[in-house]
Short mmCIF file of C-alpha atoms in Angstrom, two decimals:
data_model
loop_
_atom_site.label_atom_id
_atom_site.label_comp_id
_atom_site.label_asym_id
_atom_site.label_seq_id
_atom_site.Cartn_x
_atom_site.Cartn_y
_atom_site.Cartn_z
CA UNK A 1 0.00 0.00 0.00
CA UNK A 2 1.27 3.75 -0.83
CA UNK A 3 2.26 5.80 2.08
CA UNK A 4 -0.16 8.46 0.42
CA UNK A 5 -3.00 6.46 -0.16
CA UNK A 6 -6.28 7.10 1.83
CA UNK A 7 -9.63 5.24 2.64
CA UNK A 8 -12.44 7.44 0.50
CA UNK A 9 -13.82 8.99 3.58
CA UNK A 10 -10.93 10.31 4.49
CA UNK A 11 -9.96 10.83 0.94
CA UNK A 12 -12.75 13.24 0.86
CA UNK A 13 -11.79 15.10 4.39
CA UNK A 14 -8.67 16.03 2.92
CA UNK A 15 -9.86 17.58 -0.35
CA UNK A 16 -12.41 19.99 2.03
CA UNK A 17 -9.50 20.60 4.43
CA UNK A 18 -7.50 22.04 1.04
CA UNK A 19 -9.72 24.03 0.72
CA UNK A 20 -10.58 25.55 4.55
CA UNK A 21 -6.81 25.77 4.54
CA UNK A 22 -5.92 27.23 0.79
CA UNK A 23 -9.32 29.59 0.61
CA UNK A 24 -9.64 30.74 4.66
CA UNK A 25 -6.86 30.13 6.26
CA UNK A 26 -4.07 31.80 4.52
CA UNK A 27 -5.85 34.58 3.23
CA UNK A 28 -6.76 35.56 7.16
CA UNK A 29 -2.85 35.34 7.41
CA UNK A 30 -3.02 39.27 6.32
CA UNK A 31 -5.85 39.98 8.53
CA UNK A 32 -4.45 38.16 12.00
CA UNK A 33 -1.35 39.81 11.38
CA UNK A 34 -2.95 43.54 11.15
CA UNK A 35 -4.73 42.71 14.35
CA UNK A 36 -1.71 41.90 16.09
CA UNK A 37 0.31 44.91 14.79
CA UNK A 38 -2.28 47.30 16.61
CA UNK A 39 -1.06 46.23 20.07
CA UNK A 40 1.95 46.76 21.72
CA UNK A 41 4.36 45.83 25.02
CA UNK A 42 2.27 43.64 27.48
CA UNK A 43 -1.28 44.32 25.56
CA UNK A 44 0.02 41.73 22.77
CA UNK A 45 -0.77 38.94 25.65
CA UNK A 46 -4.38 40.72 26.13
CA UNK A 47 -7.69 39.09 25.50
CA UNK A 48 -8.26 41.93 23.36
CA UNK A 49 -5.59 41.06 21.17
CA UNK A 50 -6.53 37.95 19.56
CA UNK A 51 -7.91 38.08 16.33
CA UNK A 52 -11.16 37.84 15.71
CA UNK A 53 -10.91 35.76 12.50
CA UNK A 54 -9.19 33.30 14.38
CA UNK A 55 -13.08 32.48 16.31
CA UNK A 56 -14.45 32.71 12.98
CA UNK A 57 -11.52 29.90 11.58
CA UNK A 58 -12.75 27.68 14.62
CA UNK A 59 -16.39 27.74 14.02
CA UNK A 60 -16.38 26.76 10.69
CA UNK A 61 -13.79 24.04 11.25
CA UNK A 62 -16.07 22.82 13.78
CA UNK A 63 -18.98 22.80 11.23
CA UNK A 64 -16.58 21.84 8.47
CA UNK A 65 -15.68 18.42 10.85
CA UNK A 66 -11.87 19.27 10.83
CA UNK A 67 -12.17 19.40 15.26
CA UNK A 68 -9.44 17.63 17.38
CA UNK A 69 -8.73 15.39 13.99
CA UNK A 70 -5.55 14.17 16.46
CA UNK A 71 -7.31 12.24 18.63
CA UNK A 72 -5.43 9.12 18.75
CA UNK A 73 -8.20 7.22 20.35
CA UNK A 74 -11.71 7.45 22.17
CA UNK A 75 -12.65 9.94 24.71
CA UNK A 76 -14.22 8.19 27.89
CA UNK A 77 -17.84 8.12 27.33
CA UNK A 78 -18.81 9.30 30.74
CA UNK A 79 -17.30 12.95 29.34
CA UNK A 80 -19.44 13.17 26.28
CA UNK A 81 -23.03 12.50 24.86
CA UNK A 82 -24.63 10.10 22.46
CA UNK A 83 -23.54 12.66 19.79
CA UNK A 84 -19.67 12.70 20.62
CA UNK A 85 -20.17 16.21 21.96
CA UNK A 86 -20.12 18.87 24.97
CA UNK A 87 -23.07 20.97 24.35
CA UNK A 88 -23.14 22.09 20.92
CA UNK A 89 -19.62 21.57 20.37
CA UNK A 90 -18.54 18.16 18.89
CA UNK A 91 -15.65 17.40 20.39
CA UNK A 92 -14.94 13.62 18.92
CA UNK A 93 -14.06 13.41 15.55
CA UNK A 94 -16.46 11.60 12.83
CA UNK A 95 -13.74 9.29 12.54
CA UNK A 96 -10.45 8.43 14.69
CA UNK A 97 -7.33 8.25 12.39
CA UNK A 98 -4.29 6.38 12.19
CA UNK A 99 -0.97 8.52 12.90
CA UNK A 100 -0.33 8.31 8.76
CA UNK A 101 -3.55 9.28 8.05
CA UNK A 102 -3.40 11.92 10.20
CA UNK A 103 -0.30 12.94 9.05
CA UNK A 104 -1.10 13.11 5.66
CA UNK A 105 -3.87 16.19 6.97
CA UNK A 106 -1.07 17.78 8.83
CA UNK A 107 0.88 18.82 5.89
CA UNK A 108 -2.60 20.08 4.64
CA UNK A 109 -2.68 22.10 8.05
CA UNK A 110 1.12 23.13 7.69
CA UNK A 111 0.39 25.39 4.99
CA UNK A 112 -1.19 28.06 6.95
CA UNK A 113 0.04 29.07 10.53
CA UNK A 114 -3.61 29.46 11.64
CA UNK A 115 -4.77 26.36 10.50
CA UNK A 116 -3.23 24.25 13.38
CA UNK A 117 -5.05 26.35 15.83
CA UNK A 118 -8.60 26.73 13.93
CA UNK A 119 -8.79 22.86 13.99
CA UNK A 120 -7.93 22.58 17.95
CA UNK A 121 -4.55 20.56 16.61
CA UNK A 122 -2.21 22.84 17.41
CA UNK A 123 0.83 22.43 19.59
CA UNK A 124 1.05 22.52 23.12
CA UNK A 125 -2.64 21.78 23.23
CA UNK A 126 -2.35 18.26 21.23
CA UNK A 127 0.45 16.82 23.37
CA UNK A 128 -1.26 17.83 26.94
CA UNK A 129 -4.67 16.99 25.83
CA UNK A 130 -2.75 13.29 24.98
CA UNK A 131 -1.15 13.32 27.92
CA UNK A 132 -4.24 13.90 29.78
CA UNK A 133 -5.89 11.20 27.65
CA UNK A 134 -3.59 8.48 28.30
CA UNK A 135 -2.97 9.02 31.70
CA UNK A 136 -4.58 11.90 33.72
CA UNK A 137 -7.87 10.85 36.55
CA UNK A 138 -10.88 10.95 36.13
CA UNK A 139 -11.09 14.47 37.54
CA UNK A 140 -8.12 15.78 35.96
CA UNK A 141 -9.52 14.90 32.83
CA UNK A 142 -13.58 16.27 33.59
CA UNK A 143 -11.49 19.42 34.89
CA UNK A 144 -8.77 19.81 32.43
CA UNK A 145 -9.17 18.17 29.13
CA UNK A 146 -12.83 18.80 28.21
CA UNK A 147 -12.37 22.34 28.16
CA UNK A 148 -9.29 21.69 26.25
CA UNK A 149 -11.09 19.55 24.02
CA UNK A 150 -14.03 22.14 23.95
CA UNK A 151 -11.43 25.17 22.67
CA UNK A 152 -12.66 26.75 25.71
CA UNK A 153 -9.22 27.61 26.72
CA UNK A 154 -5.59 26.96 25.92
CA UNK A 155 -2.42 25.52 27.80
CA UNK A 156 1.32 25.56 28.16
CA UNK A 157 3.95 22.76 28.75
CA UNK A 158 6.95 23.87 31.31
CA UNK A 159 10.15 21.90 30.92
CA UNK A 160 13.04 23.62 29.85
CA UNK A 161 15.30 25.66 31.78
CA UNK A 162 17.34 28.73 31.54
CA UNK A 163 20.07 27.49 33.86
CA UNK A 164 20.97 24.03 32.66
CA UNK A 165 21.37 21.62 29.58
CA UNK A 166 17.44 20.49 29.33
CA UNK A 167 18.20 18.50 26.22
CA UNK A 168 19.43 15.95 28.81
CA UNK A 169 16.22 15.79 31.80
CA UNK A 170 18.11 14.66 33.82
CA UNK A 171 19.30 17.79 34.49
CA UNK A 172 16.09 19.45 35.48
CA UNK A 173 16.40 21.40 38.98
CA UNK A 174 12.80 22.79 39.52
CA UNK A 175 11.87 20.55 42.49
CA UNK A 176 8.43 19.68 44.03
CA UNK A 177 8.49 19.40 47.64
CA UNK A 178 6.40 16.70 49.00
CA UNK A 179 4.83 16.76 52.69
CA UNK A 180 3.20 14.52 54.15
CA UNK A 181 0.87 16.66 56.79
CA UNK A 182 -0.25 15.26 60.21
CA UNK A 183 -3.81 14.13 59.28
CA UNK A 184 -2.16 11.64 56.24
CA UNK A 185 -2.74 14.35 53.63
CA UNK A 186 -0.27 15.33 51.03
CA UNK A 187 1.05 18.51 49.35
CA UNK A 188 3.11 19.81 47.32
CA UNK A 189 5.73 22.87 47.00
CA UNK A 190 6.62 23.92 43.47
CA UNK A 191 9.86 25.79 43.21
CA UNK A 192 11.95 26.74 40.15
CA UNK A 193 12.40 28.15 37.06
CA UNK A 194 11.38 27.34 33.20
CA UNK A 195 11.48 29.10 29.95
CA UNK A 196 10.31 28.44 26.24
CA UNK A 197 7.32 27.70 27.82
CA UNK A 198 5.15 28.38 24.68
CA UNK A 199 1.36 29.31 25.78
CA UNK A 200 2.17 30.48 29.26
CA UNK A 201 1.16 33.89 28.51
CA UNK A 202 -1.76 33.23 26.10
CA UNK A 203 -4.88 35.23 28.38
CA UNK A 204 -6.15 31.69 27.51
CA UNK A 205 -4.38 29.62 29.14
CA UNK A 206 -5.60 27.74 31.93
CA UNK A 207 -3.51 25.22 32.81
CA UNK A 208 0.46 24.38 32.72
CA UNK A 209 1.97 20.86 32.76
CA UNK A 210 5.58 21.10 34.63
CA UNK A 211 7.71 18.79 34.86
CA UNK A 212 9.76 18.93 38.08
CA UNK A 213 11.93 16.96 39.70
CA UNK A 214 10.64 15.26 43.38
CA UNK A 215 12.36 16.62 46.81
CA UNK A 216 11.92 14.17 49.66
CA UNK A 217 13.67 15.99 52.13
CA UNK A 218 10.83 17.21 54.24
CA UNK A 219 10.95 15.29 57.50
CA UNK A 220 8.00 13.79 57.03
CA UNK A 221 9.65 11.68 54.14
CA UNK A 222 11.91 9.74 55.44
CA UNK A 223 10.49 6.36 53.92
CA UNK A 224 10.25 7.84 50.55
CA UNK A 225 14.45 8.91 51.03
CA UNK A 226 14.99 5.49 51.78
CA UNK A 227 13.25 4.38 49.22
CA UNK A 228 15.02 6.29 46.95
CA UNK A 229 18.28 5.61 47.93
CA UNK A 230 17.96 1.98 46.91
CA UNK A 231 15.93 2.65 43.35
CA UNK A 232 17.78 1.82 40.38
CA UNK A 233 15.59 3.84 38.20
CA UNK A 234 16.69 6.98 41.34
CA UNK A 235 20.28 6.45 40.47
CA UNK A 236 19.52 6.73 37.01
CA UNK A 237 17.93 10.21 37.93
CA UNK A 238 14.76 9.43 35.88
CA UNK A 239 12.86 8.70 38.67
CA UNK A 240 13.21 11.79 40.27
CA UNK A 241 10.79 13.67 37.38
CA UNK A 242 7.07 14.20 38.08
CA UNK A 243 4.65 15.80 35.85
CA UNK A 244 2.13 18.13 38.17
CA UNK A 245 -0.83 20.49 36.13
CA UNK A 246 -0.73 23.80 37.27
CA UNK A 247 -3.79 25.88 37.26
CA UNK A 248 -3.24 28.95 35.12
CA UNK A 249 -3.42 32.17 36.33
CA UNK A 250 -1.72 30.97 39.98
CA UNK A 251 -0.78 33.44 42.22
CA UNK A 252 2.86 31.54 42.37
CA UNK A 253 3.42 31.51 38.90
CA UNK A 254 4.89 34.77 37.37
CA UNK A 255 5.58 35.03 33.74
CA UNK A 256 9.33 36.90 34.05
CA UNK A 257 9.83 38.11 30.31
CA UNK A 258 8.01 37.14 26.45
CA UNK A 259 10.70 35.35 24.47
CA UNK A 260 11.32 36.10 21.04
CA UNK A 261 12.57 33.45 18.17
CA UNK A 262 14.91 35.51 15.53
CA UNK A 263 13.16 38.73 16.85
CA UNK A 264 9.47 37.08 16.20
CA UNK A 265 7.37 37.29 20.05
CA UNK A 266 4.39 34.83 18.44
CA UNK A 267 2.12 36.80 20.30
CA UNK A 268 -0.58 36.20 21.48
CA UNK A 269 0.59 32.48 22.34
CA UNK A 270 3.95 33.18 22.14
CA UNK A 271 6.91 31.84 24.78
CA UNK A 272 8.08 32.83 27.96
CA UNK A 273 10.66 32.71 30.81
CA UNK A 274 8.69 31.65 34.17
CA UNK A 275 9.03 31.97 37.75
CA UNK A 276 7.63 29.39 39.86
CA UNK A 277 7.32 30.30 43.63
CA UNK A 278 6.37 28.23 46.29
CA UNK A 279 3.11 27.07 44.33
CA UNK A 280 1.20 24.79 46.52
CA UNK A 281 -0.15 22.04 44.95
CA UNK A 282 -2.45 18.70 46.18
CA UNK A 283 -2.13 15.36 45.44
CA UNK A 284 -4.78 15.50 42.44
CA UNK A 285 -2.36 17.52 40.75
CA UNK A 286 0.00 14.60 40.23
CA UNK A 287 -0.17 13.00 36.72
CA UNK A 288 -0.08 9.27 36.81
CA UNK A 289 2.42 9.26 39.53
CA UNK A 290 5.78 10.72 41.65
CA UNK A 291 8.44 9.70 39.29
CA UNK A 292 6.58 8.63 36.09
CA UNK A 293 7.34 12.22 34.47
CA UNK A 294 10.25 10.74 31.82
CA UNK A 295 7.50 8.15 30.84
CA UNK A 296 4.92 11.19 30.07
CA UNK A 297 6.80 13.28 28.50
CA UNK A 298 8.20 10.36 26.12
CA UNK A 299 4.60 8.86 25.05
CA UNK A 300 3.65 12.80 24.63
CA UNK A 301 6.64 13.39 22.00
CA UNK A 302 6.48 10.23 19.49
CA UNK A 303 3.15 11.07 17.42
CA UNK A 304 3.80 14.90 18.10
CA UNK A 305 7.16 14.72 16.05
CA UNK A 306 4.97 13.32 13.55
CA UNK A 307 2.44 16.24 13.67
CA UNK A 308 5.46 18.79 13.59
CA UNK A 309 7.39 17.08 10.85
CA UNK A 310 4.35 17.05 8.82
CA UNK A 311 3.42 20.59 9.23
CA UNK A 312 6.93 21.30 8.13
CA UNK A 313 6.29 19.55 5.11
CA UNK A 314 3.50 21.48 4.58
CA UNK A 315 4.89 24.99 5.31
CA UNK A 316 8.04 24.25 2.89
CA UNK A 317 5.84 22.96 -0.17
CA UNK A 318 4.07 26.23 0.23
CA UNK A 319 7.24 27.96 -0.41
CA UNK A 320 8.30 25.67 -2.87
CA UNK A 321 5.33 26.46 -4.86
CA UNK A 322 5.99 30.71 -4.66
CA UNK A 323 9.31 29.35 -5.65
CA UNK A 324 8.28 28.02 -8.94
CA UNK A 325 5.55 30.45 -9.39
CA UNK A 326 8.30 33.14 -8.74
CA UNK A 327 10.44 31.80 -11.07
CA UNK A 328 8.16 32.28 -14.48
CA UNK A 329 7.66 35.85 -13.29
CA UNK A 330 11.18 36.63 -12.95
CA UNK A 331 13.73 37.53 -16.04
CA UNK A 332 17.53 38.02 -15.56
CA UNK A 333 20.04 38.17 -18.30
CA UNK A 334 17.23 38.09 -21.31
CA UNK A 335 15.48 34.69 -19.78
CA UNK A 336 13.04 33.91 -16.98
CA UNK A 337 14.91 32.48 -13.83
CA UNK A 338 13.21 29.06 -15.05
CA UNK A 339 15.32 29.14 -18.06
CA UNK A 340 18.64 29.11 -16.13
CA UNK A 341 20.81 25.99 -15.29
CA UNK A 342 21.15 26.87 -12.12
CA UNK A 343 17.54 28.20 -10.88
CA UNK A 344 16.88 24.42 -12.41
CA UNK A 345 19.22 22.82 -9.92
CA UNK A 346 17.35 24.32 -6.90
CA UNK A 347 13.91 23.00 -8.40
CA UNK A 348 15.27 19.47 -8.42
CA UNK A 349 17.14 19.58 -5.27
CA UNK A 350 13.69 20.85 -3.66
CA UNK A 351 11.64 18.45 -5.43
CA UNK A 352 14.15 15.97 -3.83
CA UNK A 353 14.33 17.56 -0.41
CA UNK A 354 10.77 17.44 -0.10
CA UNK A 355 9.44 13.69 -1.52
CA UNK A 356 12.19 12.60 0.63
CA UNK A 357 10.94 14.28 4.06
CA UNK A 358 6.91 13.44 3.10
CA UNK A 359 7.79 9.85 2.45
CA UNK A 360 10.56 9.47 6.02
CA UNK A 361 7.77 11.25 8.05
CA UNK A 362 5.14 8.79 6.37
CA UNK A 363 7.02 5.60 6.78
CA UNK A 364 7.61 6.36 10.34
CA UNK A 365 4.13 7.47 11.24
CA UNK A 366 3.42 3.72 9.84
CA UNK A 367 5.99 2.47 12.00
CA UNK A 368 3.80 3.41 15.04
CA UNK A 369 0.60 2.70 13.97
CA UNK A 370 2.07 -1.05 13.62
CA UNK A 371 4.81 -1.21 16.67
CA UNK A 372 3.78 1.96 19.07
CA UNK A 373 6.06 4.64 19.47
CA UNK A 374 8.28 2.76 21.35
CA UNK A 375 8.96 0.31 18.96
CA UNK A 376 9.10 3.08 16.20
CA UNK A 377 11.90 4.80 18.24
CA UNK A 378 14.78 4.95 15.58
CA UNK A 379 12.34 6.22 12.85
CA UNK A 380 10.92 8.95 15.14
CA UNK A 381 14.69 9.97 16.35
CA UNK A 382 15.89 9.72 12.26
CA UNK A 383 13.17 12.54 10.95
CA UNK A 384 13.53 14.49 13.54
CA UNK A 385 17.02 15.56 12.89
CA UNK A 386 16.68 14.98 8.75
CA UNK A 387 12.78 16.48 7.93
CA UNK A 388 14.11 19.58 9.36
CA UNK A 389 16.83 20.18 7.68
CA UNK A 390 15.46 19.15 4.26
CA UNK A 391 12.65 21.48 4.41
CA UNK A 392 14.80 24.09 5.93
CA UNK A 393 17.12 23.52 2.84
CA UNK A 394 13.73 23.62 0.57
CA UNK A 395 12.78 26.87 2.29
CA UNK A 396 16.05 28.23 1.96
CA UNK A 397 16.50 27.79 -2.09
CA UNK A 398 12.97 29.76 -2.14
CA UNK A 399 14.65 32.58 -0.33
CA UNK A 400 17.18 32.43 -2.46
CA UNK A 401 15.46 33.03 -5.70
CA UNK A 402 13.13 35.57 -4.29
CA UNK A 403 16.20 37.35 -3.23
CA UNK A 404 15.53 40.57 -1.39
CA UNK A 405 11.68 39.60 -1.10
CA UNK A 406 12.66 36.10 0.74
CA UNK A 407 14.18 38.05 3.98
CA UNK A 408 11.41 40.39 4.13
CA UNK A 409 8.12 40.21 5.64
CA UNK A 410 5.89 40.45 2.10
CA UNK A 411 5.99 36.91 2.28
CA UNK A 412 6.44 33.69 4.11
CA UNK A 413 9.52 32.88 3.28
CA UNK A 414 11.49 34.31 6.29
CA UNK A 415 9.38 33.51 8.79
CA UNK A 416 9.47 29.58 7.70
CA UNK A 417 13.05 29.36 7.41
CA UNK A 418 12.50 30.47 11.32
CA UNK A 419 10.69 28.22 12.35
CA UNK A 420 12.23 25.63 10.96
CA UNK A 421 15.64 26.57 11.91
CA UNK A 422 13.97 26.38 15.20
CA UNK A 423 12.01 23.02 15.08
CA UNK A 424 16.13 21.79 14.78
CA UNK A 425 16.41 22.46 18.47
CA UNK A 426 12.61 21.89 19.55
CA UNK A 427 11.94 18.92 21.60
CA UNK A 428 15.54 18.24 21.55
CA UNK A 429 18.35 19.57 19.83
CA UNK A 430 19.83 17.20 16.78
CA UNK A 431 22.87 16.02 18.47
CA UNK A 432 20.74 14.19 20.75
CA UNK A 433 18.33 12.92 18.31
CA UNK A 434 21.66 11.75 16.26
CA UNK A 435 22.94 9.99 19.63
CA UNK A 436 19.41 8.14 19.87
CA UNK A 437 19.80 6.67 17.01
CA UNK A 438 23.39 6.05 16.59
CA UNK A 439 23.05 3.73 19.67
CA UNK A 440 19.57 2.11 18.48
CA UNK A 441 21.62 1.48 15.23
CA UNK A 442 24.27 -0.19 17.01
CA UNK A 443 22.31 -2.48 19.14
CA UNK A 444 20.66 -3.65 15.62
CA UNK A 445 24.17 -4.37 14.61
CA UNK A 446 25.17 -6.45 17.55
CA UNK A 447 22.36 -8.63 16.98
CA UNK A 448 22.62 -9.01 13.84
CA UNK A 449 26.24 -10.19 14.50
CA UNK A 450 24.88 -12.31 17.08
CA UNK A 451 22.17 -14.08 14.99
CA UNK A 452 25.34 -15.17 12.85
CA UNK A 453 27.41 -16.97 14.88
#
């Protein structure tokens, strides 16, 4: 079976997504933009500063049946109705999809930075509301993920940190405090700092998921020390990290600074540097479990890498196609920029470039539909250091032959290369991704070897 090919039903949700995406979407790029631009300093992160267009985007891809197309499986019944829905708004989609499938929609959606969002698929949002899916209570998920699900409100994910190497989690210093109070209850003391914490600002966000690392030395927890002096997993350091939701504003939690990426602030979801002081938490803020935070935040990342891979696909054949369209509006030297060798080399490189990070992204997002995302792990380590850097170089060509009008804001162009430059260091920088899979490689080897003798 292609990579490419789809059942008819979905067949047919793709063509209608083209369109929401091609005729909506990116022309309400202009629009979203000029909203933006009329607010300055703090007032970018105001409820008054997101764009209109972007409620109208969301209604009709509710209507349209493009909502929460990522949902990798079914929502607990006891949080919907008979009609897959909260109210009026239909939060299960029509049909669940497999990760290719899906992925095959998120190029669709990678064309247009709204898109994402207008479909409730956009990132942080997807990842927590898995997260929450897979492993969050009962009342974390009524509380939490319905709204989510709803796109009542938004959310941020808090791992990395300003003072350390966060590629490596290990590393992590913002601690949670456990007590264990006289009457048997527990809580929790939050302490530390985090930044790149995309959404944390967003007036809609409601909710952070941190991951912290777990501080026994309270009095009162002198089993769980001993305990975790004679864990193997504790000497490893992974079982010190716990994932804890946050409820968003808390009077603990101070966003410091907005971030910007190449001089770009992404408001009004934009990134930020954050302060976390003495936030007191309870026990049914715990997700699945002290300790079980490297487990979280690995399930959260292997589809996502597909979602973001795919969307980079997406974004680069945009600029691909302003590429070619640019060059048979172009002349230099007597002949259209089509006519020279050398404009003809980029085509074909980008041609390459891109088949090659469609079909990588594809084959992996196969991979764990068929072996889970464990068993998928050298695939999703391999595209997330190449489909970067092949649509970067894709993206880069298009600059090239737009020449003063790629690095400027009259069109996509710059603004891509950005964010792919910056997907090379998102959710782990490439050296690490290149270690993963080095080693995976090597163990393959070995047993190969071994199967000989």
């Amino acid at each position: 079976m292609s990579l490419l090919a789809l059942p008819p039903e979905i067949f047919t949700l793709k063509t209608k997504l083209e369109s929401f995406v091609n005729d909506r979407c990116i022309p309400a790029e202009t629009e979203f933009e000029a909203h933006i631009e009329k607010f300055s300093g703090s007032d970018r992160w105001s409820e008054n500063a997101i764009p209109p267009v972007m409620k109208e985007l969301k209604r009709e891809a509710q209507s349209l049946g493009f909502w929460n197309l990522f949902l990798p499986h079914p929502v607990p019944s006891n949080l919907i109705d008979t009609n897959n829905s909260v109210g009026d708004i239909p939060v299960v989609p029509k049909k669940y999809l497999s990760n290719r499938e899906y992925g095959i929609l998120c190029e669709v959606m990678g064309r247009s930075a709204l898109a994402p969002e207008a479909c409730n698929c956009s990132a942080p949002d997807t990842g927590n509301m898995e997260v929450l899916l897979k492993h969050g209570s009962a009342e974390q998920q009524s509380r939490f993920l319905m709204p989510l699900l709803q796109g009542k409100i938004r959310s941020a994910f808090l791992m990395t940190e300003p003072d350390v190497a966060s590629s490596d989690a290990r590393n992590l210093e913002t601690k949670l405090t456990k007590i264990i109070e006289g009457d048997g209850k527990v809580k929790y003391i939050l302490n530390g700092r985090k930044w790149w914490s995309t959404g944390a600002m967003d007036p809609r966000c409601k909710l952070a998921l941190v991951v912290a690392k777990m501080d026994y030395s309270h009095p009162s927890c002198a089993a769980e020390r001993e305990k975790q002096q004679h864990s193997d997993d504790m000497k490893k350091k992974r079982g010190y990290q716990t994932v804890v939701i946050v409820p968003m504003p808390h009077p603990g939690v101070k966003c410091v600074r907005p971030l910007t990426v190449f001089g770009y602030d992404d408001a009004p979801h934009g990134h930020a540097e954050v302060s976390l002081e003495n936030v007191e938490l309870d026990a049914s803020a715990v997700v699945l479990g002290e300790g079980r935070g490297f487990e979280i935040a690995q399930s959260r990342l292997g589809p996502g890498r597909i979602h973001h891979c795919m969307r980079a696909v997406g974004l680069a054949a945009r600029c691909y196609e302003l590429m070619l369209e640019r060059t048979s509006q172009r002349q230099t030297f007597g002949k259209f920029l089509y006519e020279h060798g050398s404009c003809r080399e980029l085509i074909a490189d980008s041609a390459s470039d891109l088949e090659s990070a469609r079909l990588l992204t594809l084959a992996c997002a196969e991979e764990i539909d068929r072996l889970g995302a464990r068993g998928a792990r050298d695939k999703i380590a391999l595209i997330k250091v190449t489909v970067p850097e092949l649509t970067s170089r894709v993206v880069d060509r298009a600059v090239q032959i737009f020449g003063g009008a790629g690095v400027s804001g009259d069109f996509p162009l710059a603004r891509a290369l950005v964010g792919l430059r910056t997907l090379r260091i998102a959710d782990g920088p490439d050296a690490v991704h290149k270690q993963t899979l080095a080693m995976l490689e090597l163990k393959k080897a070995k047993k190969r070897a071994l199967s000989r003798v």
